[in-house]
Amino acid sequence: MMSRMISSLKPCASNGLCLEPRTIHKIVFFFAIYLISVGTGGHKPSLESFGADQFDDDHSEERKKKMSFFNLWSAALCVGVLLVPLKPMAQVCVAAFIKRHLPYPSNPNELHEVSKSVKVQERLLYHTETFKFLDKAAIIEEKDSKQQDPWRLSTVTRVEEMKLLLNMIPIWLTSLPFGICVSQTTTFFIKQGVLLNRNITHQFILPPASIFSLTACGMILSVTVYDRILVPLLRRITRTERGITILQRIGIGMVFSVITMIVATIVEKKRLTVVQNNSLHGSGTMSVFWLAPQFIIVGIADGFTLVGLQEYFYDQVPDSMRSLGIAFSRLDHFYLLLAVITALNLCVYVLVTSRYSYKNVQRKAQVAVTDCYQGDQGHEIGA
């Protein structure tokens, strides 16, 4: 607030030219950060407990509500972080649905956009022809010119940001199998290492988990070679700033992930052959360094695909969703997706099993045999 009101604290001059920040700017900036930390440390720990203290433990109903309070508190904090960046996207969808019956304008320039003469913090995006049905959210009606309701009229930039999200979904989904490949390095690859000969010397045995460090070596190697050698070379060849596109970089990493699984298959076949030929010692005669190529190659794949995905989700998402976009490239969110799918599958399973009827077999009747000297040869009990 002070940087907006006091002219000497403004980062930009009156002509709009942003110069290098002065010492006073840095002092005020870091002082504000420390104030935020102090304020957060003061109210955050006490606010939740203050809210819980409003419930009377002597009443059973309030005790039950107190249990729900902590759940709702945590949920509200997460929902707020999620809904704020998604609100503009929802406005585009609602506006496009309301105006679904309107005809498309003959010229895309007739669609609503913020005037370039108006200073805006966000970057404006050009109109594209993909997902054209969303363009109706930017069609200007007579009532829109009087009162611009964001739930009825969106800018071209907002519409294009929504298109970016829709375009990202297939990329995100097709990158998930790469996470399956990478996850093998901490599961089955390590298990293979346990079964192999890990003796470096007579007194030193290599811990199985330490083999994973080769993945980091492969990633460091690939990132260094890519940044210092490949990018300058590709810039001369393609005459572009990046050398290759982000998606091409991701695709190269996926090729290396395929090579990783092929190499892992060959190594495992070799291990099984050793076990068959030497059933006494098994795969203990095979060196653990047979696993080195697959660990190094998957590290190279990480350097291309994982780093490429982080750059992609940062560069292509709307400016207000950059931190959220990077989150979707992480493997833990792939596991979260699997958890959601599994939970949905569990719900379907419960629904199906609740309607399932077990087979009702007609069991054969037992025959009761009496003493023949008592006059009965036996009779069958009806089923």
XYZ file of C-alpha atoms in Angstrom:
383
model
C 0.000 0.000 0.000
C 2.829 2.401 0.866
C 4.594 1.662 -2.427
C 1.432 2.758 -4.243
C 0.903 5.956 -2.256
C 4.460 7.251 -1.735
C 6.017 8.265 -5.035
C 9.603 7.618 -3.897
C 8.746 3.976 -3.200
C 7.189 3.311 -6.589
C 9.340 0.949 -8.670
C 8.452 2.664 -11.958
C 8.939 6.253 -13.001
C 6.055 8.482 -14.062
C 6.719 7.679 -17.717
C 6.156 3.965 -17.039
C 9.836 3.042 -17.387
C 10.838 0.503 -14.698
C 14.394 1.138 -13.560
C 16.585 -1.053 -11.393
C 15.254 -1.080 -7.804
C 17.073 1.211 -5.400
C 18.292 0.287 -1.925
C 15.199 1.822 -0.309
C 13.000 -0.439 -2.441
C 14.851 -3.534 -1.257
C 14.688 -2.420 2.384
C 10.932 -1.808 2.252
C 10.347 -5.072 0.381
C 12.220 -7.295 2.843
C 10.827 -5.373 5.814
C 7.318 -6.093 4.515
C 8.136 -9.801 4.192
C 9.357 -9.914 7.789
C 6.200 -8.127 8.935
C 4.098 -10.741 7.134
C 6.046 -13.507 8.894
C 5.563 -11.895 12.297
C 1.876 -11.316 11.654
C 1.321 -14.851 10.403
C 3.180 -16.290 13.392
C 0.958 -14.270 15.698
C -2.499 -14.985 14.337
C -2.242 -18.339 12.571
C -1.507 -20.561 15.615
C -4.033 -18.765 17.813
C -6.875 -18.256 15.331
C -7.665 -21.948 14.921
C -7.541 -22.613 18.666
C -9.653 -19.487 19.284
C -12.327 -20.865 16.975
C -12.239 -24.252 18.707
C -12.590 -22.595 22.120
C -16.033 -21.298 21.115
C -17.471 -24.810 21.470
C -18.588 -25.987 24.897
C -17.217 -29.434 25.751
C -19.983 -29.939 28.328
C -22.627 -30.203 25.581
C -22.628 -33.281 23.360
C -23.885 -31.418 20.280
C -21.154 -28.800 20.496
C -18.532 -31.486 21.028
C -19.609 -33.088 17.739
C -19.489 -29.720 15.972
C -16.022 -29.118 17.395
C -14.817 -32.311 15.726
C -16.126 -31.048 12.396
C -14.608 -27.607 12.934
C -11.020 -28.757 12.412
C -11.993 -30.703 9.289
C -13.848 -27.754 7.793
C -11.013 -25.391 8.755
C -8.425 -27.429 6.867
C -10.744 -27.957 3.907
C -11.516 -24.232 3.664
C -7.811 -23.350 3.504
C -7.253 -25.780 0.628
C -10.425 -24.875 -1.253
C -9.542 -21.189 -1.225
C -6.134 -21.805 -2.771
C -7.691 -24.007 -5.456
C -10.752 -21.937 -6.358
C -9.086 -18.534 -6.713
C -7.141 -19.380 -9.912
C -10.017 -21.494 -11.269
C -12.638 -18.766 -10.906
C -11.760 -16.977 -14.199
C -11.933 -20.326 -15.996
C -15.390 -20.972 -14.570
C -16.506 -17.512 -15.700
C -15.464 -18.316 -19.280
C -17.429 -21.578 -19.254
C -20.546 -19.932 -17.819
C -20.404 -17.016 -20.276
C -19.902 -19.382 -23.231
C -22.865 -21.495 -22.115
C -25.141 -18.462 -21.699
C -24.267 -17.216 -25.198
C -24.232 -20.632 -26.870
C -27.048 -19.652 -29.264
C -25.350 -16.478 -30.529
C -23.680 -16.545 -33.973
C -19.921 -16.158 -34.274
C -18.721 -12.714 -35.366
C -17.315 -12.529 -38.885
C -14.104 -10.942 -37.596
C -12.312 -12.175 -34.431
C -11.305 -8.565 -33.740
C -14.936 -7.929 -32.788
C -14.523 -10.111 -29.712
C -14.112 -8.357 -26.372
C -10.579 -7.599 -25.203
C -8.947 -5.116 -22.868
C -7.732 -2.091 -24.775
C -3.974 -2.030 -25.304
C -3.941 1.577 -24.141
C -5.079 0.439 -20.691
C -2.243 -0.665 -18.400
C -2.778 -4.226 -17.237
C -0.488 -6.430 -15.185
C -1.193 -9.615 -17.161
C 0.010 -10.353 -20.674
C -2.581 -10.315 -23.448
C -2.940 -13.393 -25.647
C -3.749 -13.606 -29.348
C -6.943 -15.286 -30.530
C -6.705 -18.875 -31.805
C -9.175 -21.032 -33.739
C -9.093 -24.037 -31.392
C -12.081 -24.742 -29.121
C -14.058 -22.143 -31.006
C -17.173 -22.722 -28.911
C -15.452 -20.879 -26.048
C -15.127 -17.752 -28.206
C -18.801 -17.050 -27.583
C -17.876 -15.968 -24.057
C -16.187 -12.897 -25.607
C -19.086 -11.923 -27.894
C -20.280 -8.428 -27.009
C -24.027 -7.857 -26.643
C -25.798 -4.531 -26.205
C -26.377 -5.109 -22.487
C -22.716 -6.058 -22.043
C -21.602 -2.614 -23.190
C -23.498 -1.021 -20.300
C -22.389 -3.360 -17.517
C -19.525 -5.799 -17.994
C -20.369 -8.820 -15.865
C -17.419 -11.295 -15.868
C -19.933 -14.161 -15.700
C -21.491 -12.968 -18.975
C -18.582 -11.397 -20.846
C -14.967 -12.565 -20.875
C -11.930 -11.150 -22.602
C -10.127 -12.946 -25.415
C -7.176 -13.440 -23.066
C -9.378 -15.204 -20.502
C -10.840 -17.407 -23.249
C -7.378 -18.270 -24.556
C -6.229 -19.158 -21.035
C -9.114 -21.603 -20.811
C -8.073 -23.070 -24.159
C -4.535 -23.464 -22.844
C -5.805 -25.529 -19.931
C -7.839 -27.763 -22.234
C -4.823 -28.206 -24.509
C -2.686 -29.176 -21.525
C -4.920 -32.035 -20.400
C -3.842 -34.503 -23.153
C -0.180 -33.569 -22.607
C -0.543 -34.149 -18.882
C -2.329 -37.485 -19.301
C 0.182 -38.798 -21.851
C 3.052 -37.877 -19.527
C 1.696 -39.981 -16.660
C 3.098 -43.315 -17.978
C 6.518 -41.680 -17.820
C 5.970 -41.428 -14.073
C 5.388 -45.188 -13.957
C 8.740 -45.711 -15.651
C 10.556 -43.360 -13.262
C 8.946 -44.967 -10.211
C 10.636 -48.270 -11.061
C 13.979 -46.773 -10.031
C 12.906 -46.763 -6.376
C 11.014 -50.070 -6.452
C 11.866 -52.971 -8.757
C 15.250 -51.609 -9.837
C 16.357 -51.503 -6.194
C 14.908 -54.973 -5.608
C 17.001 -56.263 -8.509
C 20.071 -54.744 -6.885
C 19.370 -56.634 -3.643
C 19.561 -59.947 -5.512
C 22.817 -59.204 -7.370
C 26.433 -59.279 -6.219
C 27.116 -55.955 -4.460
C 30.643 -56.660 -3.242
C 32.990 -53.815 -4.162
C 35.847 -55.192 -2.075
C 36.044 -58.044 0.396
C 35.048 -55.718 3.217
C 32.680 -53.263 1.509
C 29.210 -54.173 0.236
C 27.326 -51.558 -1.774
C 23.955 -50.662 -0.177
C 21.134 -51.374 -2.671
C 19.542 -47.919 -2.377
C 22.824 -46.170 -3.179
C 22.559 -47.390 -6.783
C 19.839 -44.774 -7.197
C 22.551 -42.091 -7.129
C 23.385 -43.086 -10.714
C 20.016 -41.599 -11.727
C 21.093 -38.226 -10.340
C 24.379 -38.537 -12.229
C 22.503 -39.237 -15.457
C 20.198 -36.261 -14.911
C 23.073 -33.874 -14.137
C 24.921 -35.115 -17.209
C 21.928 -34.719 -19.534
C 20.970 -31.254 -18.245
C 24.553 -30.006 -18.547
C 25.055 -31.384 -22.057
C 21.645 -30.102 -23.154
C 22.138 -26.588 -21.792
C 25.787 -26.062 -22.740
C 26.173 -28.056 -25.951
C 22.861 -29.062 -27.538
C 20.933 -25.789 -27.135
C 23.626 -23.543 -28.733
C 24.052 -26.083 -31.534
C 20.306 -26.430 -32.133
C 19.869 -22.641 -32.122
C 22.214 -22.403 -35.101
C 20.399 -25.216 -36.900
C 16.763 -24.258 -36.227
C 17.258 -20.457 -35.985
C 14.956 -20.391 -32.950
C 15.574 -19.105 -29.430
C 14.946 -22.426 -27.690
C 16.644 -24.644 -30.239
C 13.842 -27.200 -29.922
C 10.344 -26.757 -28.540
C 9.405 -27.749 -25.009
C 7.228 -30.609 -26.256
C 10.069 -31.925 -28.407
C 12.293 -31.953 -25.332
C 9.644 -33.881 -23.403
C 9.299 -36.336 -26.288
C 13.064 -36.990 -26.360
C 12.931 -37.874 -22.671
C 10.060 -40.289 -23.322
C 12.187 -42.001 -25.982
C 14.892 -42.481 -23.344
C 12.277 -43.913 -20.960
C 11.390 -46.526 -23.588
C 15.099 -47.333 -23.966
C 15.326 -47.642 -20.167
C 12.610 -50.285 -20.053
C 14.169 -52.181 -22.979
C 17.562 -52.200 -21.244
C 15.902 -53.260 -17.974
C 14.208 -56.137 -19.823
C 17.534 -57.315 -21.285
C 19.252 -57.136 -17.884
C 16.434 -59.055 -16.193
C 16.558 -61.750 -18.898
C 20.295 -61.991 -18.289
C 19.684 -62.381 -14.545
C 17.120 -65.142 -15.088
C 19.555 -66.955 -17.388
C 22.249 -66.773 -14.700
C 19.795 -68.187 -12.154
C 18.887 -71.085 -14.458
C 22.525 -71.920 -15.195
C 23.666 -71.611 -11.590
C 20.824 -72.650 -9.332
C 23.157 -72.962 -6.328
C 24.315 -69.337 -6.123
C 21.527 -67.838 -8.252
C 21.966 -64.248 -9.401
C 24.526 -63.630 -6.659
C 27.292 -64.218 -9.192
C 26.052 -61.355 -11.398
C 27.497 -57.903 -10.670
C 25.158 -55.154 -9.517
C 26.752 -52.817 -12.063
C 24.677 -54.535 -14.746
C 21.941 -52.196 -13.469
C 24.026 -49.062 -14.038
C 22.874 -48.442 -17.653
C 19.161 -48.440 -16.819
C 19.665 -46.078 -13.862
C 21.789 -43.681 -15.923
C 19.416 -43.729 -18.918
C 16.358 -43.018 -16.770
C 18.311 -40.106 -15.283
C 18.895 -38.796 -18.803
C 15.160 -39.196 -19.456
C 14.464 -37.147 -16.312
C 16.722 -34.378 -17.575
C 14.639 -34.067 -20.713
C 11.073 -34.970 -19.732
C 10.844 -33.985 -16.061
C 12.601 -30.647 -16.521
C 10.682 -30.136 -19.763
C 7.357 -30.758 -18.021
C 8.205 -28.250 -15.307
C 9.062 -25.671 -17.945
C 5.952 -26.540 -19.957
C 3.514 -26.254 -17.071
C 5.131 -22.988 -15.998
C 5.293 -21.441 -19.453
C 1.951 -22.508 -20.929
C -0.490 -22.147 -18.042
C -2.210 -18.815 -17.348
C -0.033 -16.412 -15.355
C -2.276 -16.732 -12.292
C -1.934 -20.531 -12.215
C 1.797 -21.050 -12.653
C 2.433 -22.597 -9.239
C -0.641 -24.804 -9.659
C 0.496 -25.845 -13.117
C 3.929 -26.975 -11.946
C 2.250 -29.113 -9.297
C 0.590 -31.258 -11.974
C 3.945 -32.321 -13.389
C 4.998 -33.969 -10.151
C 4.981 -37.713 -9.624
C 3.262 -37.412 -6.244
C 0.240 -35.923 -8.002
C 0.298 -38.884 -10.377
C -0.013 -41.056 -7.285
C -2.805 -38.777 -6.087
C -4.563 -39.316 -9.422
C -4.231 -43.074 -8.938
C -5.646 -42.662 -5.430
C -8.650 -40.752 -6.800
C -9.208 -43.341 -9.532
C -8.926 -46.131 -6.970
C -11.372 -44.346 -4.669
C -13.863 -43.929 -7.512
C -13.386 -47.558 -8.422
C -14.069 -48.479 -4.791
C -17.326 -46.505 -4.892
C -18.403 -48.318 -8.046
C -17.369 -51.625 -6.470
C -19.469 -50.942 -3.368
C -22.434 -49.977 -5.572
C -22.127 -53.120 -7.673
C -21.624 -55.455 -4.729
C -24.582 -53.968 -2.876
C -26.812 -55.057 -5.770
C -25.113 -58.398 -6.276
C -27.003 -61.567 -5.406
C -25.055 -64.714 -4.643
C -26.031 -67.929 -6.383
C -28.546 -69.932 -4.405
C -27.770 -73.599 -4.932
C -30.474 -76.166 -4.387
C -28.784 -78.642 -2.127
C -29.592 -82.333 -2.365
C -31.845 -83.675 0.349
C -30.311 -85.897 2.977
C -31.611 -89.480 3.234
C -32.556 -90.701 6.677
C -32.127 -94.480 7.049
C -34.049 -96.326 9.783
C -33.656 -99.786 11.154
C -34.983 -102.290 8.613
C -36.225 -104.504 11.426
C -38.600 -101.708 12.447
C -40.362 -102.023 9.104
C -39.011 -98.920 7.279
C -36.408 -99.245 4.523
C -35.776 -95.529 4.635
C -37.397 -92.389 3.453
C -36.137 -89.266 1.733
C -36.530 -85.907 3.308
C -37.973 -83.561 0.757
C -35.906 -80.681 -0.319
